[in-house]
Coordinates of C-alpha atoms in Angstrom, one line a residue:
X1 CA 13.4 -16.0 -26.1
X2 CA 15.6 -14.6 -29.4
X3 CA 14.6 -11.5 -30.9
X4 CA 12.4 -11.5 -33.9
X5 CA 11.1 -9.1 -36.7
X6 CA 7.7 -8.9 -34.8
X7 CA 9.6 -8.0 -31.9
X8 CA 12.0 -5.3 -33.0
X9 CA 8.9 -3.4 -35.0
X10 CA 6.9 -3.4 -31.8
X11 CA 9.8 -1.5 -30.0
X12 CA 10.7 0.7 -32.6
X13 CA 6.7 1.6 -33.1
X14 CA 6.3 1.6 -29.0
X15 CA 9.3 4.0 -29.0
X16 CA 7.5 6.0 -31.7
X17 CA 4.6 6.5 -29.7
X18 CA 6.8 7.2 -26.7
X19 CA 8.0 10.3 -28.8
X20 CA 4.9 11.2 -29.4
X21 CA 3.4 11.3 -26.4
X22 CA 6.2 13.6 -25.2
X23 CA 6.2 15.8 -27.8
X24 CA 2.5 16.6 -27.1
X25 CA 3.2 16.7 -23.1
X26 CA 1.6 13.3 -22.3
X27 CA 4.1 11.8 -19.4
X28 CA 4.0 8.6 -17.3
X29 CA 1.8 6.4 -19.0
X30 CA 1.5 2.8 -20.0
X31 CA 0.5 3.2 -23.9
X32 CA 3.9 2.2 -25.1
X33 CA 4.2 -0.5 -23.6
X34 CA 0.5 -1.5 -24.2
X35 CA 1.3 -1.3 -27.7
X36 CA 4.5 -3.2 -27.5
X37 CA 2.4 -6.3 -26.0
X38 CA -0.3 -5.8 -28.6
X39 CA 2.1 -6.3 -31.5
X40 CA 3.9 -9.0 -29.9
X41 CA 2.3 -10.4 -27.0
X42 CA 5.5 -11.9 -25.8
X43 CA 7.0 -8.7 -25.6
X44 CA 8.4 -8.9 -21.9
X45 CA 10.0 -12.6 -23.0
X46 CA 12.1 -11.4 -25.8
X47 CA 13.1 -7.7 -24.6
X48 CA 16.4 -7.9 -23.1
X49 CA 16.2 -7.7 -19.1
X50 CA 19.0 -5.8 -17.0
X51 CA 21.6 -7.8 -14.7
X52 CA 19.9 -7.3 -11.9
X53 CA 15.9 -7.3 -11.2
X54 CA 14.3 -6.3 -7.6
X55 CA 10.4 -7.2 -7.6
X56 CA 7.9 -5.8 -5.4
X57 CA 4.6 -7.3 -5.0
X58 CA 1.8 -7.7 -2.0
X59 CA -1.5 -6.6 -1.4
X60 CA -0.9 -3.7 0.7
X61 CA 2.1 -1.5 0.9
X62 CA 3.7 -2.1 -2.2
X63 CA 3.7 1.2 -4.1
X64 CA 4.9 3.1 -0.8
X65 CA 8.0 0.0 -0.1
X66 CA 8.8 0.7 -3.5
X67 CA 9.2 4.2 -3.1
X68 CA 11.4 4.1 0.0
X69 CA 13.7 1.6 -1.8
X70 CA 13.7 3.9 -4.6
X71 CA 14.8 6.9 -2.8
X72 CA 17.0 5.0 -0.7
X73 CA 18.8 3.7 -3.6
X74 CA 19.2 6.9 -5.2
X75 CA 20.7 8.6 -2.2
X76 CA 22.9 5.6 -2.4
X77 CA 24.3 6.4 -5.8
X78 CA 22.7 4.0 -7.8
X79 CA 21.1 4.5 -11.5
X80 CA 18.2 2.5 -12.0
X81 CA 15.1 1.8 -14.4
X82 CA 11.7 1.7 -12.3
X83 CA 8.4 2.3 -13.5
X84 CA 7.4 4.9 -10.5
X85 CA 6.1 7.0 -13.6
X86 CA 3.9 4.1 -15.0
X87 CA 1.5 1.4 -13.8
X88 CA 2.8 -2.1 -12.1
X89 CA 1.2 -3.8 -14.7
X90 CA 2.8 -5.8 -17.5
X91 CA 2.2 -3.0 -19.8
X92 CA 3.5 -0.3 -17.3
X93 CA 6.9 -3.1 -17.1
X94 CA 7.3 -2.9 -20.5
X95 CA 6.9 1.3 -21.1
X96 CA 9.9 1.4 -18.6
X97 CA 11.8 -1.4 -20.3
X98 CA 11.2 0.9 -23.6
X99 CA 11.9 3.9 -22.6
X100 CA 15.8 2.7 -20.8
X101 CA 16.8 0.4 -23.6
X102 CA 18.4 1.7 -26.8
X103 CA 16.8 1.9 -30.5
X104 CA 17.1 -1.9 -30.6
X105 CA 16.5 -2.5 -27.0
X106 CA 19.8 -3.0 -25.2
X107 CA 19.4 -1.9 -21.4
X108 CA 20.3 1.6 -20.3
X109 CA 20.9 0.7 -16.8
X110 CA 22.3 -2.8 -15.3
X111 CA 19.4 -2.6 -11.8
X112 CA 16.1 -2.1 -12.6
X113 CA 13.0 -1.9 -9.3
X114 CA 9.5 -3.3 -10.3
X115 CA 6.5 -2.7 -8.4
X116 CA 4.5 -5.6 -9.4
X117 CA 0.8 -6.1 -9.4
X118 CA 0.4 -9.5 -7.6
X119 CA -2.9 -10.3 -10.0
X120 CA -0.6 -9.7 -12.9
X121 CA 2.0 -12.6 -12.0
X122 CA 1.3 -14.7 -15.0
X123 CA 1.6 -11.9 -17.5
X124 CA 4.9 -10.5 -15.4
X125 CA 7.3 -12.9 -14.1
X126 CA 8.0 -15.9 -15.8
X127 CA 9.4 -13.5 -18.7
X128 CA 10.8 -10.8 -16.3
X129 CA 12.4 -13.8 -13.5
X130 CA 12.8 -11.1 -11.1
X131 CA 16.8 -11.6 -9.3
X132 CA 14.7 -10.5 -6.0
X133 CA 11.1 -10.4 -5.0
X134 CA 9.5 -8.9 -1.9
X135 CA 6.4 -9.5 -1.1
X136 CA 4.4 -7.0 1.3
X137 CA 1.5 -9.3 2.5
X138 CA -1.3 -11.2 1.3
X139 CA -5.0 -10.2 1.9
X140 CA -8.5 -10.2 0.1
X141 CA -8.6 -7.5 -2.0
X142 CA -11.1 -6.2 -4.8
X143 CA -13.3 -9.3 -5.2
X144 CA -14.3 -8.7 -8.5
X145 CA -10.3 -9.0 -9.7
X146 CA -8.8 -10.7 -6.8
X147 CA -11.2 -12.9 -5.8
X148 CA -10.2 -14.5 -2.5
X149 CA -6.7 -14.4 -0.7
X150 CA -5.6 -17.7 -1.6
X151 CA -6.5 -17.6 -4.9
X152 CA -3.4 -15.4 -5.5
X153 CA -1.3 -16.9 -2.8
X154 CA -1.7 -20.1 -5.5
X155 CA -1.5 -17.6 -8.5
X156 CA 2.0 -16.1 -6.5
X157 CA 3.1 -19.7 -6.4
X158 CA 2.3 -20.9 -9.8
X159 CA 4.1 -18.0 -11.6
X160 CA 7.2 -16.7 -9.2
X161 CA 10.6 -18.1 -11.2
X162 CA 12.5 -21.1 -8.5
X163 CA 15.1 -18.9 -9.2
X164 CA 14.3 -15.6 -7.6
X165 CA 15.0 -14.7 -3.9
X166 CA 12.1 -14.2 -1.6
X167 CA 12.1 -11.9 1.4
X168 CA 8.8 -12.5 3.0
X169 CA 6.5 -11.4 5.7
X170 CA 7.1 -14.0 8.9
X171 CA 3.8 -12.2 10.4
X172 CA 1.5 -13.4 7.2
X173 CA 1.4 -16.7 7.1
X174 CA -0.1 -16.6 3.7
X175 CA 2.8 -14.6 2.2
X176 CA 5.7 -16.6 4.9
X177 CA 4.3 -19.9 2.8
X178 CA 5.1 -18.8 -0.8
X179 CA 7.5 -20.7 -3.1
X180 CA 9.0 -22.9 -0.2
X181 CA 11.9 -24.2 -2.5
X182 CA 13.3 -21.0 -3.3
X183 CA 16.0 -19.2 -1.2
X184 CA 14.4 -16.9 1.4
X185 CA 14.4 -15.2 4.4
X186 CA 12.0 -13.5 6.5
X187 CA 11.3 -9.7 8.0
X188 CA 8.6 -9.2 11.2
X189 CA 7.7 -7.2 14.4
X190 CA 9.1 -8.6 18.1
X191 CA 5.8 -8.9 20.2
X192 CA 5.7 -5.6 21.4
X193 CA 4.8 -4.1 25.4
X194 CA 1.1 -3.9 25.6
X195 CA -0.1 -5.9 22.5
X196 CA -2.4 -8.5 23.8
X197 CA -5.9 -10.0 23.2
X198 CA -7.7 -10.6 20.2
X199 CA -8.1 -7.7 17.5
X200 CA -12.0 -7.0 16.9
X201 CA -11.4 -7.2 13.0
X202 CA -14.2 -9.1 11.0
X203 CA -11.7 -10.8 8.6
X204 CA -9.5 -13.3 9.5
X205 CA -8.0 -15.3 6.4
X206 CA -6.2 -17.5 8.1
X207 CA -7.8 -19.6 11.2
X208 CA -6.3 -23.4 10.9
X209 CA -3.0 -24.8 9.7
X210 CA -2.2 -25.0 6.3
X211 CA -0.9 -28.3 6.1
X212 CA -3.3 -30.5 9.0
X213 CA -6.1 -28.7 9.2
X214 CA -5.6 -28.2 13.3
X215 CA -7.2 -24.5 14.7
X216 CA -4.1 -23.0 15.0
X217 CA -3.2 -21.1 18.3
X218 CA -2.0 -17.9 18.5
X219 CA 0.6 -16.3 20.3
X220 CA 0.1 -13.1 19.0
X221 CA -2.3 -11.9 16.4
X222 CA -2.0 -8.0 15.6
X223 CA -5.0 -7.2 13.1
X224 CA -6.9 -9.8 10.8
X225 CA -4.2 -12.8 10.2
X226 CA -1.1 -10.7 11.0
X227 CA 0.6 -12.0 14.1
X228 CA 2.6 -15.1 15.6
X229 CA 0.6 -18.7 15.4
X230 CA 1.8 -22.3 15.6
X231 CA -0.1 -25.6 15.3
X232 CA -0.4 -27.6 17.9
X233 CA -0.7 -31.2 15.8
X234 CA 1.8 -31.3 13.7
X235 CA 4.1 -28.3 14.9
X236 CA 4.0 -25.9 11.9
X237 CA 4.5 -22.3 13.1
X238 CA 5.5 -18.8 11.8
X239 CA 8.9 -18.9 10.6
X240 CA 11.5 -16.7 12.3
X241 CA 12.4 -13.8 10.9
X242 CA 15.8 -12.6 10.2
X243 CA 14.9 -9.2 10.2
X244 CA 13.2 -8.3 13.3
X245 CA 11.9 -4.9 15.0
X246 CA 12.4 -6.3 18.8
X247 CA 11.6 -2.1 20.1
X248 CA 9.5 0.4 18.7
X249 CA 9.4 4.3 19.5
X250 CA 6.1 5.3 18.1
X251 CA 6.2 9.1 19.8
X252 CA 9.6 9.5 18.3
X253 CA 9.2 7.8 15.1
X254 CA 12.2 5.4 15.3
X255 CA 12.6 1.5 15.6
X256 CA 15.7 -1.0 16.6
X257 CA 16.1 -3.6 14.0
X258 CA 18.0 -6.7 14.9
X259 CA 19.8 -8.3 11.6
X260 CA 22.8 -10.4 10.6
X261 CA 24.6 -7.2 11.8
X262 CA 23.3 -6.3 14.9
X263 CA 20.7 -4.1 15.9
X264 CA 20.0 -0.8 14.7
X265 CA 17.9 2.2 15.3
X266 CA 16.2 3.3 12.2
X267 CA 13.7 6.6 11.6
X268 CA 10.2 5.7 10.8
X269 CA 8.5 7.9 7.4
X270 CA 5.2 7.4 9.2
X271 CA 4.9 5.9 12.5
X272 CA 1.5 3.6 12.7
X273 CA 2.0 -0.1 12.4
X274 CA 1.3 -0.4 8.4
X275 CA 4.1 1.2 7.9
X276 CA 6.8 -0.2 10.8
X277 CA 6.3 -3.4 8.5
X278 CA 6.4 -1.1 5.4
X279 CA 9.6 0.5 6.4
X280 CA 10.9 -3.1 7.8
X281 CA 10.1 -4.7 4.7
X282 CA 11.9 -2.0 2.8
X283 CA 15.2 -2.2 5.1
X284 CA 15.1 -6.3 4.6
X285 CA 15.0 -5.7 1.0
X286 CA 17.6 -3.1 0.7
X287 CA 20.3 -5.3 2.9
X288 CA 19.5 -8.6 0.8
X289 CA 20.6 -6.4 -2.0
X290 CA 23.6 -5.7 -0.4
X291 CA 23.5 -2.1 1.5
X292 CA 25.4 -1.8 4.8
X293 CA 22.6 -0.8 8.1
X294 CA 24.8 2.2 8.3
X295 CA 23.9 3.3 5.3
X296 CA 20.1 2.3 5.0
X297 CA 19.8 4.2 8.0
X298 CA 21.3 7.3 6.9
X299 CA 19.6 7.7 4.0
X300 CA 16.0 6.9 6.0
X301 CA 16.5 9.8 8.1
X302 CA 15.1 12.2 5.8
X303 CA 12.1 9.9 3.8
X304 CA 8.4 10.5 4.3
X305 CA 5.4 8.9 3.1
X306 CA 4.4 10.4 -0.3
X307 CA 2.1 12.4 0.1
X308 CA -0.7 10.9 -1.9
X309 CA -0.9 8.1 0.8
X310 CA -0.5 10.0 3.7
X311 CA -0.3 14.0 4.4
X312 CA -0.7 15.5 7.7
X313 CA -0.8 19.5 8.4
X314 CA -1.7 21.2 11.3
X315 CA -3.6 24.8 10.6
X316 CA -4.8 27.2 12.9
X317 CA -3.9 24.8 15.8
X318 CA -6.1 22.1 14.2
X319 CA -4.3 18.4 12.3
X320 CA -5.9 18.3 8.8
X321 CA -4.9 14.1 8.0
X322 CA -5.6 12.9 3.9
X323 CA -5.0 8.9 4.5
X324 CA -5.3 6.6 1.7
X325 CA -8.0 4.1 2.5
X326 CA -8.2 2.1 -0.8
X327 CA -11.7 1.7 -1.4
X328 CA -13.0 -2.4 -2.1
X329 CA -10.1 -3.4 -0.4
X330 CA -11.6 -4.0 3.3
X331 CA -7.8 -4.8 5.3
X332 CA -6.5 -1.8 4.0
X333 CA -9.7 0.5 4.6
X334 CA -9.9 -1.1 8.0
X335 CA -6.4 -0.2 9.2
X336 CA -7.0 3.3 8.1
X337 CA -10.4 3.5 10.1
X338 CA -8.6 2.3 13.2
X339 CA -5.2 4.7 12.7
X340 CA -8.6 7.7 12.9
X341 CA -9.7 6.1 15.7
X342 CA -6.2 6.0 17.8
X343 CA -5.6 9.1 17.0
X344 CA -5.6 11.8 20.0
X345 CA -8.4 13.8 20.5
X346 CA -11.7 14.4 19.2
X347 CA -12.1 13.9 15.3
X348 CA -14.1 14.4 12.3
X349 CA -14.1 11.8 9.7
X350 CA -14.9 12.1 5.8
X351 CA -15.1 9.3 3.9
X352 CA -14.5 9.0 -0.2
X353 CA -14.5 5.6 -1.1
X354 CA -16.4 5.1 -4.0
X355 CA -14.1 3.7 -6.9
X356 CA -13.6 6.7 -9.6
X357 CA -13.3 4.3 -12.3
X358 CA -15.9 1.8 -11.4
X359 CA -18.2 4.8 -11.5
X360 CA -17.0 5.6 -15.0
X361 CA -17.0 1.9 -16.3
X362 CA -18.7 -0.6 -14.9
X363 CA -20.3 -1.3 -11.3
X364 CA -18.7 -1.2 -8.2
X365 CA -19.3 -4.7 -5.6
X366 CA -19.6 -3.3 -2.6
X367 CA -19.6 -6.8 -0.2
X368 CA -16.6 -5.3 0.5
X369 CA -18.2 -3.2 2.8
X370 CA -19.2 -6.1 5.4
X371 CA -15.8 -7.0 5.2
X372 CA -14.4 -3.4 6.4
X373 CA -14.0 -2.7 10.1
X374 CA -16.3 0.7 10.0
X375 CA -17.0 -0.3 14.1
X376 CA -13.6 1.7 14.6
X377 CA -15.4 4.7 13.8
X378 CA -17.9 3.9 16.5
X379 CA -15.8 5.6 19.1
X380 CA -16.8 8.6 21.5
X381 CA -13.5 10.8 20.3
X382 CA -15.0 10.4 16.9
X383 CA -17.9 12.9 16.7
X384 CA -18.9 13.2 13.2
X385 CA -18.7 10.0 10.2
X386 CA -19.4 11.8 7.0
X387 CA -19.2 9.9 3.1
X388 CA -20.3 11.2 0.0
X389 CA -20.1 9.9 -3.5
X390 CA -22.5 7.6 -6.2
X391 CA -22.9 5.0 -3.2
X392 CA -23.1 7.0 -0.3
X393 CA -26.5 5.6 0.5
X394 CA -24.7 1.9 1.0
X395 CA -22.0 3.6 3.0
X396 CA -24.5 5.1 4.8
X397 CA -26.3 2.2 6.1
X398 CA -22.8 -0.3 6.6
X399 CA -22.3 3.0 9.1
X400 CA -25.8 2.1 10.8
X401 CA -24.9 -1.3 11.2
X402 CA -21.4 -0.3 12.9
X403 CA -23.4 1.0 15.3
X404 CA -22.7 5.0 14.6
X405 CA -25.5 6.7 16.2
X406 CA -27.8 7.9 12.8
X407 CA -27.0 11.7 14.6
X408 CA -23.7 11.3 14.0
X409 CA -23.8 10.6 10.3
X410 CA -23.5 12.8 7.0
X411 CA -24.8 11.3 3.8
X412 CA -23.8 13.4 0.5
X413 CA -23.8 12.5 -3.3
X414 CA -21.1 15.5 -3.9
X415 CA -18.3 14.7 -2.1
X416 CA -17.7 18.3 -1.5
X417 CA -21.1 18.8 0.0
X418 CA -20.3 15.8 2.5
X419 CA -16.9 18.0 3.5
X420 CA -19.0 21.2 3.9
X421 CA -21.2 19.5 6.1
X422 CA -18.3 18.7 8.6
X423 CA -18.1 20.3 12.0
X424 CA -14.4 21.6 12.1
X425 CA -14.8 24.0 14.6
X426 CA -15.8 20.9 17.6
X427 CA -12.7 18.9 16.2
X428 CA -8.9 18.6 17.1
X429 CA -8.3 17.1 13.7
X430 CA -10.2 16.2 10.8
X431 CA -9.3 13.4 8.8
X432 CA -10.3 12.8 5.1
X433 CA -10.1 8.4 3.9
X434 CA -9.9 8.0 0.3
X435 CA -9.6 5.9 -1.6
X436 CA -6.9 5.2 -4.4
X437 CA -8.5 6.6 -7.6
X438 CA -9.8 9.7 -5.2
X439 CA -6.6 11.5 -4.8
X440 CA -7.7 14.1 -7.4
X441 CA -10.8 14.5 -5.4
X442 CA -9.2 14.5 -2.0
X443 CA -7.2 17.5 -2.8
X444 CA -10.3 19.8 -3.8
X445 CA -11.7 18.5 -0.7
X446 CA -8.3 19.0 1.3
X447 CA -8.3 22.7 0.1
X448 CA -12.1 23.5 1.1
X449 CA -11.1 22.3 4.8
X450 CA -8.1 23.9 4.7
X451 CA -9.8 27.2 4.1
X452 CA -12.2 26.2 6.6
X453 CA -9.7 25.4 9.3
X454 CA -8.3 28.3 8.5
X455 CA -11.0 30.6 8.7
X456 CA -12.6 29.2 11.9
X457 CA -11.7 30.1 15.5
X458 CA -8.1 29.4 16.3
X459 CA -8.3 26.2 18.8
X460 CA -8.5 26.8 22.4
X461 CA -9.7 30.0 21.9
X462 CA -13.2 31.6 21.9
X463 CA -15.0 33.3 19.7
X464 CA -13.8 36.9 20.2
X465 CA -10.8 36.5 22.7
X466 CA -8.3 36.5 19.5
X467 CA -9.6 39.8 18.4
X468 CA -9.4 41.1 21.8
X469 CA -5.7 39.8 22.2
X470 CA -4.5 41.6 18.5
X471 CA -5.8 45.1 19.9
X472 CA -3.9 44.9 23.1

C-alpha cells in the first residue's frame, strides 16, 4: 500500500506518544502502536516492512522459541527489530515497527523477529507477509477467544501469505497440515527408548484422518495429538521431518539433532519434553535462516529458559520450581501438572491459575478445567495439591474429581494464604503453577516459600542435630 497523509500523521503522532511515554518512564508497551492503528487502521499495510521478516506463532511455546532465537541471533552478530518489549499483537507489531523506523518511517534495521499471536493472523500477516514463519503447535486454547483448535488451524490458513516459508511441527498434525502449497519443511522428535502406550490425557484433537475420515493408527502418540500417526485408507501420514532429535540426554540436558548437515549434539535450556520441541523448533528456524549447526550450537550452550516460565532453585537442600502453567489453556496446564508429577521425590504443589485480568474485566470460563489433566497430581510422591484465588472453590472440586484424596487438598481465596498453608518441611521440592498473568503474584509467593524453605530444618536432618553439629 503507498503512503498517505493519514498515514504519515499517525506515525509522527504514535512516535509522539512514544516520546512521551519515555519521558515519563513508561517502557514496553503497545500504545503507540495502538494509536497508529486507530488513526489509520491499515497502519501495518502502508508502514514500510524490513528485507527480511521471521514470524513466530503456535499455541504453546512461542514466546520462549522466540526468545532463544532472539538471543541466539544476537550472539551471532546480528541487529534486529523484535517486539520482546511489547505484545504479539498487531498493535505490539506496529509499536516496534515505530520505534526502529525513522521520523517518516524508513526501517532501522534490514531483519526484524515477530512473535505472533496466532488469533491475530488476520490483523497481522497479510500486511506484514512474514519472509519466514514458524509455527510451535496447534492446540485448544482459551475458549472464549480461540474457540476450538481447528478454528485457527482454518484462521492460520486463510491469512498466512503463499509466499512465506513454513517450518512446521511433523509431530502435530494440525500444525504439519497448514498452507500445503507453500515451501516448507518439517522439525520432530525420533521415537525415543521407552515411549510406548497410550498417554492418559483427556484431550485428543486429532483422532481420524483429515482428508478420509478413517481412525487413524498410531505409531506413537506422546501427549494429547503429539506423536506419529498414519491412515490406514488412504495412506496419509505424518510428514518426515527434516529436523529430527533421533537421541535425547535428559539427565545431562543435551540432544543429537540429525539435519541436512549431519547430526549434532545440542544443550537443552530446560530439559522436559515441551521444551526438546521448543529448543528443536528454534534450531530448525535458526538453520532455515541460514546459521551453520556449529554455530547454533555454540551459542545454545549458555541459554536458559527465562525465568518467568520456568525458575528452579534449590535452598536449604530443598528445589523451590515457579512453572508457567497458563491458566484456560488445558494442554499447556496439563504438561505442567505432569512435569510435577515426574519430578523426583516427594512434592508439594500450589496452584495460581485464575486469570488476573479476567478477574479485573470480565468472567473467567472455566470448562477449561475438565479439559486439564489435574489426575497427574493424583500421585503418591505428590503429598499436598494446594490453589488459591477468586475460583478456588471450582479448582477445588475439578481436584475432587481427579481423584486427590479431599485430605490432601488446600482451598484459599488469598493466594498467599494457600502458600502458607503448604507443608515444606515433608517435601523434597515445592513447586508453584501459574498461570501467565500471575507472574507478579508468583514472585510474592516465591519469596514467602523461599523464607520458609529457608527457615525450616535443613533436609535430611532433624530437628536439633544442625545445632548440635555448629557447636562441635
Amino acid at each position: 500500500m503507498k503512503r498517505n497523509l493519514r498515514f504519515y500523521f499517525a506515525l509522527l503522532f504514535a512516535k509522539g506518544t512514544a516520546r512521551v511515554m519515555k519521558l515519563v518512564g513508561r517502557k514496553g508497551t503497545s500504545m503507540p502502536g495502538s494509536w497508529a492503528i486507530i488513526l489509520c487502521p491499515d497502519f501495518l499495510g502502508r508502514m514500510p516492512r524490513p528485507k527480511t521478516i521471521i514470524g513466530i506463532t503456535g499455541t504453546n511455546g512461542k514466546t520462549t522459541v522466540s526468545n532463544l532465537v532472539e538471543d541466539v541471533l544476537t550472539q551471532c552478530g546480528y541487529d534486529f527489530t523484535c517486539n520482546k518489549a511489547g505484545t504479539n499483537v498487531a498493535t505490539g507489531v506496529a509499536s516496534s515497527l515505530i520505534a526502529n523506523s525513522t521520523l517518516f518511517g524508513k526501517p532501522k534495521k534490514d531483519l526484524a523477529v515477530f512473535e505472533l499471536d496466532e488469533r491475530s493472523s488476520p490483523r497481522i500477516l497479510p500486511f506484514l507477509k512474514p519472509d519466514i514463519l514458524l509455527c510451535t503447535n496447534l492446540f485448544r486454547d482459551s475458549y472464549k477467544r480461540n474457540a476450538h483448535v481447528e478454528f485457527i488451524h482454518d484462521i492460520l490458513n486463510t491469512y498466512i501469505p503463499d509466499s512465506t516459508r513454513l517450518i512446521l511441527n511433523a509431530d502435530d498434525l494440525l500444525c504439519a497440515s497448514l498452507k500445503p502449497e507453500n515451501r516448507r519443511v518439517f522439525f520432530g522428535i525420533d521415537p525415543l527408548p521407552g515411549e510406548k502406550g497410550e498417554p492418559a490425557n483427556i484431550v485428543q484433537d486429532v483422532r481420524v484422518c483429515p482428508h478420509c475420515g478413517t481412525p487413524l493408527e498410531w505409531e506413537l502418540r506422546r501427549y494429547h495429538h503429539i506423536g506419529r500417526a498414519r491412515c490406514p485408507q488412504c495412506g496419509f501420514s505424518s510428514p518426515e521431518p527434516k529436523y529430527h532429535v533421533t537421541a535425547l540426554d535428559q539427565e545431562h540436558g543435551h540432544m543429537t539433532v540429525m539435519g541436512p548437515e549431519g547430526p549434532r549434539d545440542f544443550s537443552l535450556p530446560n530439559s522436559n519434553l515441551i521444551n526438546v520441541y521448543n529448543t528443536l523448533s528454534a534450531i530448525s528456524l535458526l538453520a532455515e535462516f541460514g546459521l551453520s549447526k556449529d554455530r547454533i550450537g555454540q551459542s545454545l550452550e549458555n541459554l536458559t529458559i527465562v525465568e518467568s516460565r520456568y525458575s528452579e532453585e534449590n535452598v536449604n537442600g530443598r528445589e523451590l520450581v515457579l512453572h508457567l502453567a497458563k491458566g484456560q489453556n488445558p494442554i499447556a496446564c496439563s504438561q505442567a501438572c505432569a512435569n510435577a508429577r515426574k519430578y523426583p521425590g516427594k512434592k508439594s504443589v500450589l496452584l495460581l491459575l485464575d486469570d488476573a485480568h479476567d478477574n479485573a474485566h470480565s468472567v473467567e470460563n472455566t470448562a477449561w478445567l475438565y479439559d486439564t489433566d489435574f489426575e497427574f497430581l493424583n500421585d503418591p510422591d505428590i503429598l499436598q495439591v494446594a490453589t488459591g484465588g477468586p475460583r478456588h472453590w471450582d479448582t477445588y472440586v475439578r481436584l475432587l474429581m481427579a481423584g486427590i484424596p479431599e485430605e490432601k487438598l488446600v482451598h484459599k481465596e488469598d493466594p498467599l494464604e494457600a502458600a502458607a498453608a503448604l507443608d515444606v518441611a515433608s517435601s523434597d521440592a515445592v513447586f508453584v503453577l501459574y498461570d501467565l498473568y500471575s507472574v507478579d503474584l508468583s514472585q510474592q509467593v516465591k519469596a514467602q516459600l523461599h523464607q520458609r524453605l529457608a527457615q525450616s530444618p535443613a533436609k535430611g536432618t532433624e530437628p536439633g542435630k544442625e545445632e548440635a553439629a555448629d557447636e562441635n
